[in-house]
mmCIF file of C-alpha atoms in Angstrom:
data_model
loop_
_atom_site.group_PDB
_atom_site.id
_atom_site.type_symbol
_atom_site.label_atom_id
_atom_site.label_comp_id
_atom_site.label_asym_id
_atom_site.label_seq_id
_atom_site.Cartn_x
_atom_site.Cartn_y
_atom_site.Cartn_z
ATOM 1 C CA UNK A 1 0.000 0.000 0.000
ATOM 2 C CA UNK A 2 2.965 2.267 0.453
ATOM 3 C CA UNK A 3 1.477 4.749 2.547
ATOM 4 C CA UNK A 4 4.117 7.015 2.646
ATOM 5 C CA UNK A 5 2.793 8.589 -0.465
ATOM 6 C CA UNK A 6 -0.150 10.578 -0.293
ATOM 7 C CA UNK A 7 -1.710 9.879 -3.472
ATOM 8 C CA UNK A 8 -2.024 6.435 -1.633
ATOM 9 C CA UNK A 9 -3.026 7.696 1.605
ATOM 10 C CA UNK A 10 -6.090 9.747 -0.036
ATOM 11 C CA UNK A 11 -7.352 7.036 -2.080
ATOM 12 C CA UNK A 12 -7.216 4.501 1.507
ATOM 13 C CA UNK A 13 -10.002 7.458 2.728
ATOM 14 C CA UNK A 14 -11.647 7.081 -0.366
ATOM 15 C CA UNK A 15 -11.760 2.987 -0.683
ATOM 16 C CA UNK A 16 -15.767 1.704 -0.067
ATOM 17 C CA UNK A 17 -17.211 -0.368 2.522
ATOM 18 C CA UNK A 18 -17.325 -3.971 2.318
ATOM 19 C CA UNK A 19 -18.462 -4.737 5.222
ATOM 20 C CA UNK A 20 -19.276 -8.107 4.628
ATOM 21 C CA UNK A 21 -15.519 -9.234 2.974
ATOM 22 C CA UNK A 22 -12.792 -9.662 4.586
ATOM 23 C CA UNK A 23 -9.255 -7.897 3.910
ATOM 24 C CA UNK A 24 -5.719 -9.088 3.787
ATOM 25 C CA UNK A 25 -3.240 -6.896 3.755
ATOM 26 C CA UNK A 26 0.098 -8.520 2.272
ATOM 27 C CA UNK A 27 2.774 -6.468 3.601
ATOM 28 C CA UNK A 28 4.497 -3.288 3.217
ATOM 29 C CA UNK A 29 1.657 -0.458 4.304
ATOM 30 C CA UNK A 30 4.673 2.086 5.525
ATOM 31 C CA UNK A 31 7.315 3.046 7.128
ATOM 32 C CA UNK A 32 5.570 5.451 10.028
ATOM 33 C CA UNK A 33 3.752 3.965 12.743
ATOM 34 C CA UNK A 34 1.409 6.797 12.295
ATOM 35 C CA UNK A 35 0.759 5.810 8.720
ATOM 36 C CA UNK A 36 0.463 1.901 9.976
ATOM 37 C CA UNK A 37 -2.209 2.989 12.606
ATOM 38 C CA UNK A 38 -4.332 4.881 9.779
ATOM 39 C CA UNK A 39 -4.135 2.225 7.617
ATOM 40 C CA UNK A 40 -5.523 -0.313 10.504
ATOM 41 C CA UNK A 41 -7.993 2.148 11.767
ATOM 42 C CA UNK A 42 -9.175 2.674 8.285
ATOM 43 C CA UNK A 43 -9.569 -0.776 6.838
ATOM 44 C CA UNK A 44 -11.257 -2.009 10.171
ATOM 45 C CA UNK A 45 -14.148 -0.033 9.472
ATOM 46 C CA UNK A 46 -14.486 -0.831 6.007
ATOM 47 C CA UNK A 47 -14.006 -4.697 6.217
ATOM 48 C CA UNK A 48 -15.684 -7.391 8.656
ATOM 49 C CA UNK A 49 -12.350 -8.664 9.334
ATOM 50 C CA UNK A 50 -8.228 -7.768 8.517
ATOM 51 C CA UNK A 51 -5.265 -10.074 7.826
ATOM 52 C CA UNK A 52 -2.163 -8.146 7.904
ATOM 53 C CA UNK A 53 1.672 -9.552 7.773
ATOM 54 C CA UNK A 54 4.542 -7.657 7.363
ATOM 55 C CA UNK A 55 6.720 -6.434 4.803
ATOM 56 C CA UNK A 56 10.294 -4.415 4.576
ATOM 57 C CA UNK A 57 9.241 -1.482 4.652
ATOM 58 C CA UNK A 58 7.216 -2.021 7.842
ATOM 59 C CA UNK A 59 10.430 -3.383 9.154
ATOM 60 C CA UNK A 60 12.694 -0.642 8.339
ATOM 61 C CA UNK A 61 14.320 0.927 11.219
ATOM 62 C CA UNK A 62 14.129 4.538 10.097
ATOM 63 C CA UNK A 63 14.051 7.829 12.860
ATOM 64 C CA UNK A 64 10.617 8.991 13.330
ATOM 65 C CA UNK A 65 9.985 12.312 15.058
ATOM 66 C CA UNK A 66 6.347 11.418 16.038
ATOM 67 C CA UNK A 67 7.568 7.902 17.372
ATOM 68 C CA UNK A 68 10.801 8.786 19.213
ATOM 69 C CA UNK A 69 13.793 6.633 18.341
ATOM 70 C CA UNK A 70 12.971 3.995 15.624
ATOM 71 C CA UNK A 71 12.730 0.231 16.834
ATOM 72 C CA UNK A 72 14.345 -2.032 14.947
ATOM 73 C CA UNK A 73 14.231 -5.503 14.328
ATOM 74 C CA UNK A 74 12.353 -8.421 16.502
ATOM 75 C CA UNK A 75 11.461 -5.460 18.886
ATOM 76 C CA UNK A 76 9.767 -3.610 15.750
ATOM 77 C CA UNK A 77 7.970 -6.682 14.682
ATOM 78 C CA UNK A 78 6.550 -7.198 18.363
ATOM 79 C CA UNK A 79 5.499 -3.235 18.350
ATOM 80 C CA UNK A 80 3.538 -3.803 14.986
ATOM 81 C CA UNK A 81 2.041 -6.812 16.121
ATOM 82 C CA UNK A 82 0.752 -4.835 19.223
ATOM 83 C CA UNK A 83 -0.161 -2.261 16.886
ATOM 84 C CA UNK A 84 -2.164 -4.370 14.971
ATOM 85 C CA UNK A 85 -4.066 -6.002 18.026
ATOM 86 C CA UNK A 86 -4.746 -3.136 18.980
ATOM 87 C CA UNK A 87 -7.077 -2.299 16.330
ATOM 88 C CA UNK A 88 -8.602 -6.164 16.059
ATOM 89 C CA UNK A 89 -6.169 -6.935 12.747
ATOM 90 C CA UNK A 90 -4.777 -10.447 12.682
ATOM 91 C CA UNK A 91 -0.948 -11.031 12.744
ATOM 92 C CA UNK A 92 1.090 -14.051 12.208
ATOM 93 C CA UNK A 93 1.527 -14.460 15.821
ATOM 94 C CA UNK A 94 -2.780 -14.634 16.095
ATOM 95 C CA UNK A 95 -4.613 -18.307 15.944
ATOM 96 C CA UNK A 96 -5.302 -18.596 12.605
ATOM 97 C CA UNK A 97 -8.498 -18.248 11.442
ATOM 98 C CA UNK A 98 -11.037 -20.670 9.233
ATOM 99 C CA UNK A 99 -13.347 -19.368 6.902
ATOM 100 C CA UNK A 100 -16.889 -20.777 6.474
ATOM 101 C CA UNK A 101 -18.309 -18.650 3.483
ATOM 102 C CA UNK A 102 -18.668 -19.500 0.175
ATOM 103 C CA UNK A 103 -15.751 -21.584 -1.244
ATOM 104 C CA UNK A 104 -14.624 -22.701 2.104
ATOM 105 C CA UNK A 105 -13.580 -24.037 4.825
ATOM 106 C CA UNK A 106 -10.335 -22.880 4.130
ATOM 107 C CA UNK A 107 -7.572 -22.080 7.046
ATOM 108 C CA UNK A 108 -6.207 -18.337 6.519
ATOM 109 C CA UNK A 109 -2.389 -18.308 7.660
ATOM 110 C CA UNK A 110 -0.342 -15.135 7.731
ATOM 111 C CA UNK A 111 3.048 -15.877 7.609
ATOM 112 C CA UNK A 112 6.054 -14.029 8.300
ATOM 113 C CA UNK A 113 9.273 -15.810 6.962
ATOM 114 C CA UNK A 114 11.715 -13.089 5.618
ATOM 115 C CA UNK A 115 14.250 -13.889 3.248
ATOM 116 C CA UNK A 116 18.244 -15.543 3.474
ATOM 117 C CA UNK A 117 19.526 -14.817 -0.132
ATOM 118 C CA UNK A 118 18.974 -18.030 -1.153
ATOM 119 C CA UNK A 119 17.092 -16.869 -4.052
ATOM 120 C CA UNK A 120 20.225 -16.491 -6.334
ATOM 121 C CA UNK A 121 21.944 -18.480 -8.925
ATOM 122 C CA UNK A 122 23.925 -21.915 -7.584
ATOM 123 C CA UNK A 123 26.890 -20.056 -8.632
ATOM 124 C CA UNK A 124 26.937 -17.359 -6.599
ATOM 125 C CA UNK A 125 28.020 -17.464 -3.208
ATOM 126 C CA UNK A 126 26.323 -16.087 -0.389
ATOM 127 C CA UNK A 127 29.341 -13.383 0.169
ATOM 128 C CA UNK A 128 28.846 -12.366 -3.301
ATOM 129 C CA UNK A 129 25.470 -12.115 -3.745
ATOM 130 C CA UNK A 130 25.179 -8.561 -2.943
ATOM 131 C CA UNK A 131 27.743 -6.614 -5.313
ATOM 132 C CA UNK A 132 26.534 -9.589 -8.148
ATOM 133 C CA UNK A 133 22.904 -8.017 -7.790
ATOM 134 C CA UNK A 134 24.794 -4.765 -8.028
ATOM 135 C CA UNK A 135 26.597 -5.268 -10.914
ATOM 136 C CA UNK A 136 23.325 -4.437 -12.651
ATOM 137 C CA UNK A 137 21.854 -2.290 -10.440
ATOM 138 C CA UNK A 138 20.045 -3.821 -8.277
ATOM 139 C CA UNK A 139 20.695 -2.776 -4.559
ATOM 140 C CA UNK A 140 17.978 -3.159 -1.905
ATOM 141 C CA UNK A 141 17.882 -0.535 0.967
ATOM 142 C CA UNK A 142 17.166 -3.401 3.073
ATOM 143 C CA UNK A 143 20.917 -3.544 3.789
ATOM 144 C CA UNK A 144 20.756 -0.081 5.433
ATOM 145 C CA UNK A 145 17.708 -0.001 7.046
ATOM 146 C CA UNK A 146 15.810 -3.556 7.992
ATOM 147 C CA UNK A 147 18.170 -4.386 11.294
ATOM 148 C CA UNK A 148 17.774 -8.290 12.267
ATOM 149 C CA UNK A 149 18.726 -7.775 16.208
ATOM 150 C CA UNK A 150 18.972 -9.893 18.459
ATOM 151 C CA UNK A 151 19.706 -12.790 15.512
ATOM 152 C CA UNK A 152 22.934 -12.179 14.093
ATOM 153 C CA UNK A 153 21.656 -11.993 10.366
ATOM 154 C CA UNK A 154 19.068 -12.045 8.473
ATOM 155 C CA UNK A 155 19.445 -15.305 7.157
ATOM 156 C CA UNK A 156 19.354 -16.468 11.096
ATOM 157 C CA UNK A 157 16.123 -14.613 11.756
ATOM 158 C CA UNK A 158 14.433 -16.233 8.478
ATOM 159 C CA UNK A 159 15.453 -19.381 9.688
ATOM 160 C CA UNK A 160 13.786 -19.209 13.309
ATOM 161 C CA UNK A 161 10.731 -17.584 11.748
ATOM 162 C CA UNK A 162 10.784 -20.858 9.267
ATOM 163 C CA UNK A 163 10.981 -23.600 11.530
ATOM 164 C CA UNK A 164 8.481 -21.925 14.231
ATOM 165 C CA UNK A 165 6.036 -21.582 10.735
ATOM 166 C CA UNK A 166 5.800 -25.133 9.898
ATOM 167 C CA UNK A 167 5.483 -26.317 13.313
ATOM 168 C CA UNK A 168 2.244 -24.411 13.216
ATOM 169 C CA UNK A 169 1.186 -25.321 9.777
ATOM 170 C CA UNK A 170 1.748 -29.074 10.464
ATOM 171 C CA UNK A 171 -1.114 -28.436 13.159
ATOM 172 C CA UNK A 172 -3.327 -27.739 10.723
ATOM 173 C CA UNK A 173 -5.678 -30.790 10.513
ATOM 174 C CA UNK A 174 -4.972 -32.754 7.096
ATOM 175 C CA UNK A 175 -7.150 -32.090 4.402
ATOM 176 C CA UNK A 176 -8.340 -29.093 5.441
ATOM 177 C CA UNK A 177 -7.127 -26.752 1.747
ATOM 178 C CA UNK A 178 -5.470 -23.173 3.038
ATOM 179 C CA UNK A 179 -4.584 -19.515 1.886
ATOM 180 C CA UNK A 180 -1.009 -18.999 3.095
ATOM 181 C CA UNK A 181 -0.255 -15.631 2.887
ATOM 182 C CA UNK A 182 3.406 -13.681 3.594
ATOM 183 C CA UNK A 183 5.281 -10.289 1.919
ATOM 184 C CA UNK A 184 7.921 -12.418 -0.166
ATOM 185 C CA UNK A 185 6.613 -15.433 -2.834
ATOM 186 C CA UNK A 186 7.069 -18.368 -1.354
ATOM 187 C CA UNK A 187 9.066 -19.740 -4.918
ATOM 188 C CA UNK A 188 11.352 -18.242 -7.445
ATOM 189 C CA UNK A 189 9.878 -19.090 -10.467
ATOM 190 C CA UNK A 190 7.182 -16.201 -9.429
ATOM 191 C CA UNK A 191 9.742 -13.343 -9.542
ATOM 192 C CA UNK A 192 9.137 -11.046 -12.482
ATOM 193 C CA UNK A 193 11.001 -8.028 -12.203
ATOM 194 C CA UNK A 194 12.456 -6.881 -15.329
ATOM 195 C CA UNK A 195 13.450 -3.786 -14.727
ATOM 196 C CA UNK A 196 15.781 -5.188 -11.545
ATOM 197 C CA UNK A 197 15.886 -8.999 -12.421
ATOM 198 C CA UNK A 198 18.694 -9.583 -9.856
ATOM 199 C CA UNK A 199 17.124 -8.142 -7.222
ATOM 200 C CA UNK A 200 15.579 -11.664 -6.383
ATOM 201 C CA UNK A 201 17.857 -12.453 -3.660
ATOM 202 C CA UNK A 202 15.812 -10.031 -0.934
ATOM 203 C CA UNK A 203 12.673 -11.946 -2.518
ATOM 204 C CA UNK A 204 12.113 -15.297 -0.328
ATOM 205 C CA UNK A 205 13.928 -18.493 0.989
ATOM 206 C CA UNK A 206 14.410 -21.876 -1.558
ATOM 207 C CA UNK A 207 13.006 -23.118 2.355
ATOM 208 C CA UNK A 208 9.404 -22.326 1.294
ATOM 209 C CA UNK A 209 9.062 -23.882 -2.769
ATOM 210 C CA UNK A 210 7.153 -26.460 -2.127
ATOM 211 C CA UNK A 211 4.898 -25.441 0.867
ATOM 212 C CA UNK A 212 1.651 -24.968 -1.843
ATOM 213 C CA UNK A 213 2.099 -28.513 -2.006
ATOM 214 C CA UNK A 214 2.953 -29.750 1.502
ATOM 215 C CA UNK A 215 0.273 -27.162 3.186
ATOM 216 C CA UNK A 216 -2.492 -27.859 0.989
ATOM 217 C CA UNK A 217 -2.657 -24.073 -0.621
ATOM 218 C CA UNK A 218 -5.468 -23.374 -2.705
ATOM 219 C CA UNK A 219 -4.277 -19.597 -2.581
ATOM 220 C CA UNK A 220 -0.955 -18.238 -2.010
ATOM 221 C CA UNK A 221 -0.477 -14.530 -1.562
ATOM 222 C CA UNK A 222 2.124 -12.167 -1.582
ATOM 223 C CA UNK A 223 3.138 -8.758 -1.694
ATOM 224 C CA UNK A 224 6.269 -7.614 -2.485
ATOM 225 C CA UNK A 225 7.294 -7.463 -6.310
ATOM 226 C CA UNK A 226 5.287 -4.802 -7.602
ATOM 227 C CA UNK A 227 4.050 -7.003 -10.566
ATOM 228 C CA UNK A 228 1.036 -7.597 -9.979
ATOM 229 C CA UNK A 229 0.012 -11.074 -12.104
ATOM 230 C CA UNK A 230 -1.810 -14.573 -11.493
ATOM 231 C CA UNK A 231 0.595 -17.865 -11.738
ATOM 232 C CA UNK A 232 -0.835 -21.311 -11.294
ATOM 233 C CA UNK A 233 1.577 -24.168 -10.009
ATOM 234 C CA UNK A 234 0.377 -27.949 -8.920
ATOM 235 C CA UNK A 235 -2.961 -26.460 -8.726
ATOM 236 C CA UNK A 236 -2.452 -24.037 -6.682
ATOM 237 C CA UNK A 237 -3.191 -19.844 -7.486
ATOM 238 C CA UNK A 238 -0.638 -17.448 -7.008
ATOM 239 C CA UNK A 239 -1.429 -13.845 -6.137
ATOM 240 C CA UNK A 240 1.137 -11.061 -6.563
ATOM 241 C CA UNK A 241 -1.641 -8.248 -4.901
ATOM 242 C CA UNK A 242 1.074 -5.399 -4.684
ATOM 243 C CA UNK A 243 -0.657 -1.814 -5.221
ATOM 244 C CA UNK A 244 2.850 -0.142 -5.594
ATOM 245 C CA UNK A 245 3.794 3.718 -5.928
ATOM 246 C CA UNK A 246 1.651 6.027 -7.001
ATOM 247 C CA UNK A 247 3.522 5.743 -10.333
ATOM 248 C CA UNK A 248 2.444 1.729 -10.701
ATOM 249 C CA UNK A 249 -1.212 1.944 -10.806
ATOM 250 C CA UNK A 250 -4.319 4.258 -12.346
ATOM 251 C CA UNK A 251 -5.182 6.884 -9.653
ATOM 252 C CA UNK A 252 -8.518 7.304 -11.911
ATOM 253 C CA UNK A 253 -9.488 4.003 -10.991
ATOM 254 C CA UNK A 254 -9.122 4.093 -7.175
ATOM 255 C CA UNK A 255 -7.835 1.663 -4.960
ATOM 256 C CA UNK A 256 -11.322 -0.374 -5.412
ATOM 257 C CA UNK A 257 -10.196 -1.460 -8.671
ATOM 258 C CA UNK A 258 -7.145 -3.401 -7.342
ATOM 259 C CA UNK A 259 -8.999 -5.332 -4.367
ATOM 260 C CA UNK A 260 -9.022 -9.202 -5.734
ATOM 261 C CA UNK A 261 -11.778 -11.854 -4.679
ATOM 262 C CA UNK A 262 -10.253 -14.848 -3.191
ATOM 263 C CA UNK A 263 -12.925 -16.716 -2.978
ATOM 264 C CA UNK A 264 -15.369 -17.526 -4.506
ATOM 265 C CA UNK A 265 -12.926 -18.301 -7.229
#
């Protein structure tokens, strides 16, 4: 949603009620608290019910006059949880939630995995990664602002939130289809970026490729690409729901225009 940029912020205000739908929010609605807090206030009274997980640019640890010094890391995650609860929005640390309407039951799982550079050719080492995606321009501010403290990378923290994920998801009783939902795509073929096609290595873990099939996804959503597009793999959809900068889509149409029905399919 990129709330940062007013264009965006105005057409939030102007999005209808639907107050029978509910929402879910993949990631990335801004940098500022304050501009996190108006988009949960908002969508909360426009929707029955909101999903949210996280993106980067939630995560980034950037000085904020109206917030004091900026939180950064596992302690910034926490806060936005809190943030979130605050306002009734589900989190990936909340139960998750079945839904009974049409098309369903279907379990709704936000998921918050990060990424560990694994998305990159075989080739490339993990200490080269960076100045390869560079050598064609594509540098991700992640490196200056997204701080992974306490873990002692970002590969670490992608790894805990991993392995605490699938605990969770093997819960789920078998059978029973799901929407898994986090910022990054869950597999690399999905990446379309061609104006930055090495910037794939802030885009997901390999970890995650083949959880459509071992979760029982009949919808997997995501976020972060800013190419927005429909993929199908073993029978499962893949949603790319990214609204972008004011730049990437038609202000005449509204924010309306870029909601997508789940379900029924």
């Amino acid at each position: 949603m990129h709330l940062a940029s007013e264009p965006n912020r105005e057409a939030l205000q102007d999005l209808p009620s639907h107050d029978e739908d509910w929402l879910i929010v993949a990631g990335d609605i801004a940098e500022k608290f304050e501009h996190v807090r108006l988009a949960f206030e908002t969508l909360t009274r426009k929707f029955a019910k909101v999903f949210w997980v996280p993106g980067n640019h939630d995560l980034w640890a950037i000085p904020d006059r109206n917030d004091g010094p900026a939180l950064a890391g596992e302690a910034r995650y926490r806060a936005l949880v809190d943030c979130a609860r605050d306002y009734g929005v589900l989190t990936p640390e909340d139960p998750f939630e079945t839904w009974e309407g049409s098309g369903g039951p279907l379990v709704i799982a936000p998921l918050f995995l990060l990424y560990d550079y694994s998305f990159r050719p075989d080739h490339i080492g993990r200490d080269e990664v960076v100045d390869w995606a560079r050598e064609e321009g594509a540098v991700c501010a992640d490196e200056l602002f997204l701080n992974h403290a306490p873990f002692e990378s970002r590969e670490d923290w992608c790894a805990r939130r991993c392995e605490e994920t699938e605990r969770r998801l093997e819960e789920i009783p078998d059978g029973l289809p799901t929407i898994l939902v986090n910022h990054y795509p869950l597999r690399r073929d999905l990446i379309h970026i061609p104006r930055a096609p090495r910037f794939t290595p802030w885009c997901g873990t390999r970890r995650t490729e083949d959880w459509h099939r071992r979760f029982n996804a009949r919808v997997v959503i995501s976020g972060h690409l800013h190419t927005r597009r429909t993929d199908w793999r073993d029978g499962s959809r893949f949603e790319e729901v990214s609204l972008g900068y004011p730049r990437q889509w038609d202000q005449n149409k509204g924010m309306a225009h870029y909601l997508r029905d789940v379900l029924p399919e």
